[in-house]
């Protein structure tokens, strides 16, 4: 391993940051599509109006899903213990998300096959479910991470998950789900306001203002709740270059423990500040009809809110509520030194290509979507 130019600790930190980038990338890029889907039945009242929204996100939503695929792949390859515990323990919740996401491509393709209004309305509501359910449940999942998941290891490091789907629906987790839903809806509303006209844009603007205010209020309530709840703190000495061993540490529950990092690393306060400031900017931008200022504000707000969860629980990925010392951290849930380095080399090559391709696609697909533009496009949904 001496031939690897980066030490193990540095590579682990780099992959922690990269995973955060991928998840935030999906929250912003995929979140705009989920938000439009969640707003579809309420912003668009007629078939033509709903076609406008379908064609607003239809050309790009599949590419935006790449961020989710990359995030899942990064967890699988860079943090296999985390993949094993989370993807098996939260299996039912992930199946619900997957089924909801599957409704989107089916809805896009099938909706226009039959001109019957009832047929199209059915698929419109299916697209709503495809936006609403993932936005809510992904936030619930983050809430459960802060609460801790009911899993433990035996002496041979076999994992045992003792929870169920209903136990995921704790009050704090539901609050986190509402924060996620509200911020995604706000983001979708800023996109609709920025790239459509007339009644569609106005309805989205009004709903976006309400959801933006709700996001700020719910995020603040969540912060107060986190300050009063117990957080997990590693109390033993950590060797950042040690081999993985989830049971090689001691962990205690401390009231307000999730706020400890902000005292140790004051720069982390930038995350919640950006969350509040971004959503405030998005709301004010919608109020003042500054369309793209609102969109940039909601993007920054999502960045800050998601980053707040990440820096608050650092170095944890997934704490254990039933066996605290089994909680997975950055230092005991990563792949080998060599694996992380090889993955980093591949990422340095391919991630910029993905970013450049995404930028090119959005440049080609830029512009306002209207009913008139749809009539000129024979390939429109």
Short mmCIF file of C-alpha atoms in Angstrom, two decimals:
data_model
loop_
_atom_site.label_atom_id
_atom_site.label_comp_id
_atom_site.label_asym_id
_atom_site.label_seq_id
_atom_site.Cartn_x
_atom_site.Cartn_y
_atom_site.Cartn_z
CA UNK A 1 0.00 0.00 0.00
CA UNK A 2 3.01 2.32 0.29
CA UNK A 3 2.87 2.92 -3.46
CA UNK A 4 -0.54 4.62 -3.21
CA UNK A 5 0.07 8.38 -3.14
CA UNK A 6 -2.88 9.10 -0.80
CA UNK A 7 -3.10 7.69 2.72
CA UNK A 8 -6.13 5.69 3.86
CA UNK A 9 -7.59 8.50 5.99
CA UNK A 10 -7.47 10.98 3.12
CA UNK A 11 -9.12 8.56 0.71
CA UNK A 12 -11.88 7.84 3.20
CA UNK A 13 -12.57 11.56 3.62
CA UNK A 14 -12.53 12.10 -0.15
CA UNK A 15 -15.13 9.37 -0.62
CA UNK A 16 -17.26 10.78 2.18
CA UNK A 17 -17.26 14.08 0.29
CA UNK A 18 -17.89 12.41 -3.07
CA UNK A 19 -20.86 10.46 -1.69
CA UNK A 20 -22.25 13.73 -0.39
CA UNK A 21 -21.78 15.35 -3.81
CA UNK A 22 -23.63 12.49 -5.52
CA UNK A 23 -26.55 12.54 -3.09
CA UNK A 24 -26.83 16.32 -3.22
CA UNK A 25 -26.56 16.12 -7.01
CA UNK A 26 -29.56 13.80 -7.10
CA UNK A 27 -31.50 15.94 -4.62
CA UNK A 28 -31.05 18.98 -6.88
CA UNK A 29 -31.17 17.43 -10.35
CA UNK A 30 -33.61 14.61 -9.67
CA UNK A 31 -35.48 16.68 -7.11
CA UNK A 32 -36.66 19.15 -9.74
CA UNK A 33 -38.34 16.30 -11.62
CA UNK A 34 -39.86 14.83 -8.46
CA UNK A 35 -41.14 18.27 -7.50
CA UNK A 36 -42.80 18.82 -10.86
CA UNK A 37 -44.43 15.39 -10.59
CA UNK A 38 -45.74 16.14 -7.10
CA UNK A 39 -47.22 19.43 -8.37
CA UNK A 40 -48.63 18.05 -11.63
CA UNK A 41 -52.32 17.59 -10.66
CA UNK A 42 -52.48 20.92 -8.82
CA UNK A 43 -50.58 23.27 -11.13
CA UNK A 44 -51.89 21.98 -14.47
CA UNK A 45 -55.68 21.77 -14.81
CA UNK A 46 -56.17 20.86 -18.47
CA UNK A 47 -54.64 18.20 -20.69
CA UNK A 48 -52.60 20.77 -22.61
CA UNK A 49 -51.25 22.29 -19.39
CA UNK A 50 -50.24 18.87 -18.10
CA UNK A 51 -48.50 18.10 -21.37
CA UNK A 52 -46.46 21.27 -20.86
CA UNK A 53 -45.17 19.94 -17.53
CA UNK A 54 -44.49 16.49 -18.96
CA UNK A 55 -42.39 18.01 -21.72
CA UNK A 56 -40.69 20.32 -19.25
CA UNK A 57 -38.97 17.38 -17.51
CA UNK A 58 -39.49 14.56 -20.04
CA UNK A 59 -36.29 15.12 -22.08
CA UNK A 60 -33.96 15.23 -19.05
CA UNK A 61 -35.40 13.21 -16.16
CA UNK A 62 -33.66 9.96 -17.17
CA UNK A 63 -30.27 11.68 -17.20
CA UNK A 64 -30.97 13.16 -13.77
CA UNK A 65 -31.50 9.64 -12.42
CA UNK A 66 -27.80 8.99 -13.09
CA UNK A 67 -26.97 10.80 -9.84
CA UNK A 68 -29.09 8.32 -7.87
CA UNK A 69 -27.51 5.34 -9.64
CA UNK A 70 -24.02 6.73 -8.98
CA UNK A 71 -24.87 7.30 -5.33
CA UNK A 72 -26.06 3.72 -4.91
CA UNK A 73 -23.02 2.42 -6.76
CA UNK A 74 -20.68 4.47 -4.59
CA UNK A 75 -22.24 3.05 -1.43
CA UNK A 76 -21.96 -0.49 -2.82
CA UNK A 77 -18.30 -0.21 -3.82
CA UNK A 78 -16.85 2.31 -1.35
CA UNK A 79 -18.85 1.43 1.77
CA UNK A 80 -20.02 -2.21 1.49
CA UNK A 81 -21.02 -2.66 5.17
CA UNK A 82 -23.29 0.38 4.85
CA UNK A 83 -24.78 -1.07 1.65
CA UNK A 84 -25.37 -4.44 3.32
CA UNK A 85 -27.11 -3.00 6.38
CA UNK A 86 -29.15 -0.21 4.79
CA UNK A 87 -30.27 -1.98 1.63
CA UNK A 88 -31.38 -5.05 3.60
CA UNK A 89 -32.75 -3.29 6.70
CA UNK A 90 -34.67 -0.67 4.73
CA UNK A 91 -35.63 -3.16 2.03
CA UNK A 92 -39.39 -2.59 2.10
CA UNK A 93 -39.02 1.19 2.13
CA UNK A 94 -36.66 1.00 -0.84
CA UNK A 95 -39.08 -1.25 -2.72
CA UNK A 96 -41.82 1.36 -2.19
CA UNK A 97 -39.51 4.08 -3.53
CA UNK A 98 -38.51 1.90 -6.48
CA UNK A 99 -42.12 1.08 -7.40
CA UNK A 100 -43.01 4.77 -7.21
CA UNK A 101 -40.06 5.69 -9.44
CA UNK A 102 -41.07 3.01 -11.95
CA UNK A 103 -44.41 4.80 -12.39
CA UNK A 104 -42.61 7.73 -13.99
CA UNK A 105 -41.25 6.14 -17.19
CA UNK A 106 -44.44 4.12 -17.55
CA UNK A 107 -46.54 7.23 -17.07
CA UNK A 108 -44.54 9.24 -19.60
CA UNK A 109 -44.83 6.52 -22.25
CA UNK A 110 -48.38 5.28 -21.66
CA UNK A 111 -50.22 8.53 -20.94
CA UNK A 112 -50.38 9.68 -24.54
CA UNK A 113 -51.23 6.28 -26.03
CA UNK A 114 -54.97 6.74 -25.45
CA UNK A 115 -56.90 10.01 -25.78
CA UNK A 116 -59.51 9.04 -23.16
CA UNK A 117 -59.47 11.73 -20.40
CA UNK A 118 -59.91 9.09 -17.68
CA UNK A 119 -56.88 7.17 -18.97
CA UNK A 120 -54.71 10.28 -18.98
CA UNK A 121 -55.93 11.42 -15.56
CA UNK A 122 -55.03 8.03 -14.12
CA UNK A 123 -51.47 8.32 -15.39
CA UNK A 124 -51.27 11.92 -14.21
CA UNK A 125 -51.96 10.72 -10.68
CA UNK A 126 -49.45 7.91 -11.17
CA UNK A 127 -46.84 10.54 -12.05
CA UNK A 128 -47.88 12.45 -8.92
CA UNK A 129 -47.24 9.33 -6.81
CA UNK A 130 -43.89 8.92 -8.58
CA UNK A 131 -42.88 12.38 -7.38
CA UNK A 132 -44.59 12.58 -3.99
CA UNK A 133 -43.70 9.18 -2.49
CA UNK A 134 -39.90 9.19 -3.10
CA UNK A 135 -39.65 12.80 -1.90
CA UNK A 136 -41.37 11.89 1.36
CA UNK A 137 -39.81 8.49 2.08
CA UNK A 138 -36.25 9.57 1.33
CA UNK A 139 -36.66 12.26 3.98
CA UNK A 140 -38.13 9.71 6.38
CA UNK A 141 -35.02 7.58 5.79
CA UNK A 142 -32.76 10.48 6.75
CA UNK A 143 -34.82 11.01 9.89
CA UNK A 144 -34.31 7.37 10.84
CA UNK A 145 -30.57 7.75 10.34
CA UNK A 146 -30.57 10.49 12.97
CA UNK A 147 -32.68 8.33 15.29
CA UNK A 148 -30.56 5.23 14.70
CA UNK A 149 -31.57 1.99 13.00
CA UNK A 150 -32.34 -1.24 14.93
CA UNK A 151 -29.49 -3.50 13.83
CA UNK A 152 -26.55 -5.29 15.44
CA UNK A 153 -23.64 -7.59 14.62
CA UNK A 154 -22.74 -10.90 16.20
CA UNK A 155 -19.17 -11.98 17.00
CA UNK A 156 -18.60 -13.06 13.39
CA UNK A 157 -19.87 -9.67 12.11
CA UNK A 158 -23.09 -11.07 10.69
CA UNK A 159 -25.67 -8.31 10.63
CA UNK A 160 -29.16 -8.67 12.12
CA UNK A 161 -31.88 -6.09 11.47
CA UNK A 162 -34.69 -6.20 14.06
CA UNK A 163 -36.97 -3.42 12.84
CA UNK A 164 -39.92 -3.23 10.45
CA UNK A 165 -41.45 -0.72 8.05
CA UNK A 166 -43.96 0.66 10.57
CA UNK A 167 -41.17 1.44 13.03
CA UNK A 168 -39.65 3.74 10.43
CA UNK A 169 -42.65 6.07 10.72
CA UNK A 170 -41.60 7.75 13.97
CA UNK A 171 -42.73 11.37 14.55
CA UNK A 172 -39.26 12.84 14.01
CA UNK A 173 -38.74 10.74 10.88
CA UNK A 174 -42.08 11.94 9.51
CA UNK A 175 -41.01 15.54 10.21
CA UNK A 176 -37.81 14.90 8.24
CA UNK A 177 -39.97 13.48 5.45
CA UNK A 178 -42.06 16.66 5.39
CA UNK A 179 -38.89 18.80 5.22
CA UNK A 180 -37.75 16.74 2.23
CA UNK A 181 -41.14 16.94 0.52
CA UNK A 182 -41.49 20.69 1.08
CA UNK A 183 -38.02 21.51 -0.25
CA UNK A 184 -38.50 19.28 -3.33
CA UNK A 185 -41.90 20.82 -4.07
CA UNK A 186 -40.36 24.29 -3.76
CA UNK A 187 -37.61 23.31 -6.17
CA UNK A 188 -40.12 21.94 -8.67
CA UNK A 189 -42.19 25.11 -8.37
CA UNK A 190 -39.19 27.33 -9.15
CA UNK A 191 -38.48 25.24 -12.26
CA UNK A 192 -42.08 25.49 -13.48
CA UNK A 193 -42.16 29.23 -12.78
CA UNK A 194 -38.89 29.74 -14.62
CA UNK A 195 -39.69 27.80 -17.78
CA UNK A 196 -43.44 28.11 -18.33
CA UNK A 197 -45.84 30.98 -18.74
CA UNK A 198 -49.38 32.04 -17.91
CA UNK A 199 -51.59 30.29 -15.39
CA UNK A 200 -49.25 27.31 -15.00
CA UNK A 201 -46.39 29.53 -13.89
CA UNK A 202 -48.62 31.59 -11.61
CA UNK A 203 -50.11 28.58 -9.84
CA UNK A 204 -46.64 27.12 -9.37
CA UNK A 205 -45.38 30.44 -8.03
CA UNK A 206 -48.12 30.62 -5.40
CA UNK A 207 -47.66 27.02 -4.28
CA UNK A 208 -43.88 27.47 -4.28
CA UNK A 209 -44.15 30.43 -1.91
CA UNK A 210 -46.21 28.35 0.52
CA UNK A 211 -43.89 25.33 0.31
CA UNK A 212 -40.82 27.57 0.67
CA UNK A 213 -42.19 29.07 3.89
CA UNK A 214 -43.12 25.56 5.08
CA UNK A 215 -39.59 24.31 4.35
CA UNK A 216 -38.01 27.06 6.44
CA UNK A 217 -40.43 26.48 9.33
CA UNK A 218 -40.11 22.68 9.28
CA UNK A 219 -36.31 22.85 8.99
CA UNK A 220 -36.21 25.15 12.03
CA UNK A 221 -38.48 22.82 14.02
CA UNK A 222 -36.27 19.91 13.02
CA UNK A 223 -33.19 21.76 14.23
CA UNK A 224 -34.76 22.45 17.63
CA UNK A 225 -35.85 18.81 17.87
CA UNK A 226 -32.34 17.57 17.07
CA UNK A 227 -30.90 19.86 19.75
CA UNK A 228 -33.19 18.27 22.35
CA UNK A 229 -32.89 14.63 21.24
CA UNK A 230 -30.11 12.16 21.97
CA UNK A 231 -27.27 11.91 19.46
CA UNK A 232 -24.58 9.27 19.05
CA UNK A 233 -21.01 10.16 19.99
CA UNK A 234 -17.90 7.99 19.56
CA UNK A 235 -16.10 8.11 22.91
CA UNK A 236 -13.14 5.83 22.15
CA UNK A 237 -9.99 6.78 20.27
CA UNK A 238 -10.36 6.60 16.49
CA UNK A 239 -7.56 5.46 14.21
CA UNK A 240 -8.51 6.82 10.76
CA UNK A 241 -6.07 4.45 9.06
CA UNK A 242 -7.20 1.26 10.78
CA UNK A 243 -8.87 -1.71 9.00
CA UNK A 244 -12.65 -1.86 9.20
CA UNK A 245 -14.15 -3.25 12.41
CA UNK A 246 -17.63 -1.95 13.30
CA UNK A 247 -17.36 -3.37 16.84
CA UNK A 248 -13.97 -1.81 17.62
CA UNK A 249 -15.27 1.37 19.25
CA UNK A 250 -17.46 2.62 22.08
CA UNK A 251 -20.46 4.86 21.46
CA UNK A 252 -22.64 6.80 23.87
CA UNK A 253 -25.99 8.55 23.55
CA UNK A 254 -25.69 12.21 24.51
CA UNK A 255 -28.46 14.81 24.54
CA UNK A 256 -27.76 17.23 21.71
CA UNK A 257 -24.94 14.96 20.54
CA UNK A 258 -25.67 15.67 16.90
CA UNK A 259 -24.73 19.33 17.49
CA UNK A 260 -21.28 18.42 18.79
CA UNK A 261 -19.60 18.75 15.39
CA UNK A 262 -20.60 22.40 15.10
CA UNK A 263 -18.54 23.17 18.21
CA UNK A 264 -15.58 21.13 17.01
CA UNK A 265 -15.73 22.37 13.41
CA UNK A 266 -17.45 25.79 13.30
CA UNK A 267 -17.20 25.89 9.48
CA UNK A 268 -19.91 23.23 9.38
CA UNK A 269 -22.41 25.91 10.41
CA UNK A 270 -22.28 27.02 6.79
CA UNK A 271 -24.54 24.07 5.90
CA UNK A 272 -27.65 25.00 7.94
CA UNK A 273 -27.10 28.69 7.20
CA UNK A 274 -27.10 27.90 3.47
CA UNK A 275 -30.23 25.78 3.93
CA UNK A 276 -32.16 28.63 5.53
CA UNK A 277 -30.71 31.35 3.29
CA UNK A 278 -31.27 29.40 0.08
CA UNK A 279 -34.91 28.62 0.82
CA UNK A 280 -35.50 32.22 1.95
CA UNK A 281 -33.99 33.43 -1.32
CA UNK A 282 -36.15 31.01 -3.29
CA UNK A 283 -39.29 32.21 -1.50
CA UNK A 284 -38.44 35.88 -1.97
CA UNK A 285 -37.52 35.23 -5.60
CA UNK A 286 -40.94 33.67 -6.21
CA UNK A 287 -42.66 36.55 -4.42
CA UNK A 288 -40.81 39.10 -6.54
CA UNK A 289 -41.11 37.02 -9.74
CA UNK A 290 -37.33 36.76 -10.06
CA UNK A 291 -37.59 33.35 -11.69
CA UNK A 292 -34.01 32.17 -11.97
CA UNK A 293 -33.01 33.75 -8.68
CA UNK A 294 -35.69 31.57 -7.10
CA UNK A 295 -34.37 28.46 -8.86
CA UNK A 296 -30.78 29.10 -7.79
CA UNK A 297 -31.99 29.82 -4.26
CA UNK A 298 -33.90 26.54 -4.00
CA UNK A 299 -30.87 24.67 -5.37
CA UNK A 300 -28.66 26.27 -2.72
CA UNK A 301 -31.28 25.53 -0.05
CA UNK A 302 -31.37 21.85 -0.96
CA UNK A 303 -27.57 21.75 -0.91
CA UNK A 304 -27.55 23.25 2.59
CA UNK A 305 -30.33 21.07 4.02
CA UNK A 306 -28.88 17.80 2.75
CA UNK A 307 -25.37 18.83 3.78
CA UNK A 308 -26.67 19.69 7.27
CA UNK A 309 -27.71 16.08 7.80
CA UNK A 310 -24.34 14.84 6.55
CA UNK A 311 -22.11 17.07 8.67
CA UNK A 312 -24.31 16.65 11.77
CA UNK A 313 -23.87 12.87 11.92
CA UNK A 314 -20.19 12.82 10.85
CA UNK A 315 -18.36 10.44 11.16
CA UNK A 316 -21.46 8.22 11.34
CA UNK A 317 -23.22 6.83 8.30
CA UNK A 318 -25.82 4.75 10.13
CA UNK A 319 -25.99 4.62 13.94
CA UNK A 320 -27.48 1.58 15.67
CA UNK A 321 -30.29 2.15 18.16
CA UNK A 322 -30.11 -1.38 19.61
CA UNK A 323 -26.31 -1.80 19.81
CA UNK A 324 -24.70 1.68 19.73
CA UNK A 325 -21.12 0.45 19.32
CA UNK A 326 -22.22 -1.37 16.12
CA UNK A 327 -23.11 1.90 14.40
CA UNK A 328 -21.37 2.33 11.06
CA UNK A 329 -18.94 5.22 10.69
CA UNK A 330 -16.68 6.45 7.94
CA UNK A 331 -13.72 4.76 9.65
CA UNK A 332 -15.22 1.27 9.97
CA UNK A 333 -17.49 0.92 6.93
CA UNK A 334 -15.21 1.66 3.98
CA UNK A 335 -13.57 -0.55 1.38
CA UNK A 336 -9.85 -1.24 1.32
CA UNK A 337 -7.20 1.38 0.69
CA UNK A 338 -6.50 0.05 -2.82
CA UNK A 339 -10.19 -0.19 -3.76
CA UNK A 340 -10.88 3.41 -2.79
CA UNK A 341 -7.86 4.59 -4.78
CA UNK A 342 -8.81 2.70 -7.96
CA UNK A 343 -12.39 3.99 -7.67
CA UNK A 344 -11.08 7.53 -7.27
CA UNK A 345 -9.06 7.24 -10.48
CA UNK A 346 -12.17 6.13 -12.36
CA UNK A 347 -14.21 8.92 -10.79
CA UNK A 348 -11.68 11.58 -11.80
CA UNK A 349 -12.13 10.47 -15.41
CA UNK A 350 -15.86 9.81 -15.65
CA UNK A 351 -17.51 12.29 -13.27
CA UNK A 352 -16.38 15.35 -15.27
CA UNK A 353 -17.70 13.67 -18.43
CA UNK A 354 -21.09 13.20 -16.78
CA UNK A 355 -21.14 16.83 -15.66
CA UNK A 356 -20.17 18.08 -19.13
CA UNK A 357 -22.76 15.89 -20.84
CA UNK A 358 -25.46 17.04 -18.41
CA UNK A 359 -24.55 20.69 -19.02
CA UNK A 360 -24.72 20.14 -22.78
CA UNK A 361 -28.14 18.47 -22.56
CA UNK A 362 -29.57 21.28 -20.47
CA UNK A 363 -28.17 23.84 -22.87
CA UNK A 364 -29.83 22.08 -25.82
CA UNK A 365 -33.13 21.73 -23.94
CA UNK A 366 -33.18 25.27 -22.56
CA UNK A 367 -36.03 27.66 -23.22
CA UNK A 368 -39.66 28.15 -22.28
CA UNK A 369 -42.13 25.31 -22.77
CA UNK A 370 -45.58 26.40 -23.96
CA UNK A 371 -48.60 24.81 -25.61
CA UNK A 372 -47.55 26.55 -28.83
CA UNK A 373 -44.08 25.00 -28.74
CA UNK A 374 -45.63 21.56 -28.24
CA UNK A 375 -47.77 21.95 -31.35
CA UNK A 376 -44.57 22.46 -33.38
CA UNK A 377 -42.86 19.38 -31.96
CA UNK A 378 -44.15 16.06 -33.35
CA UNK A 379 -42.08 14.14 -30.78
CA UNK A 380 -43.59 15.86 -27.75
CA UNK A 381 -45.28 13.81 -25.03
#
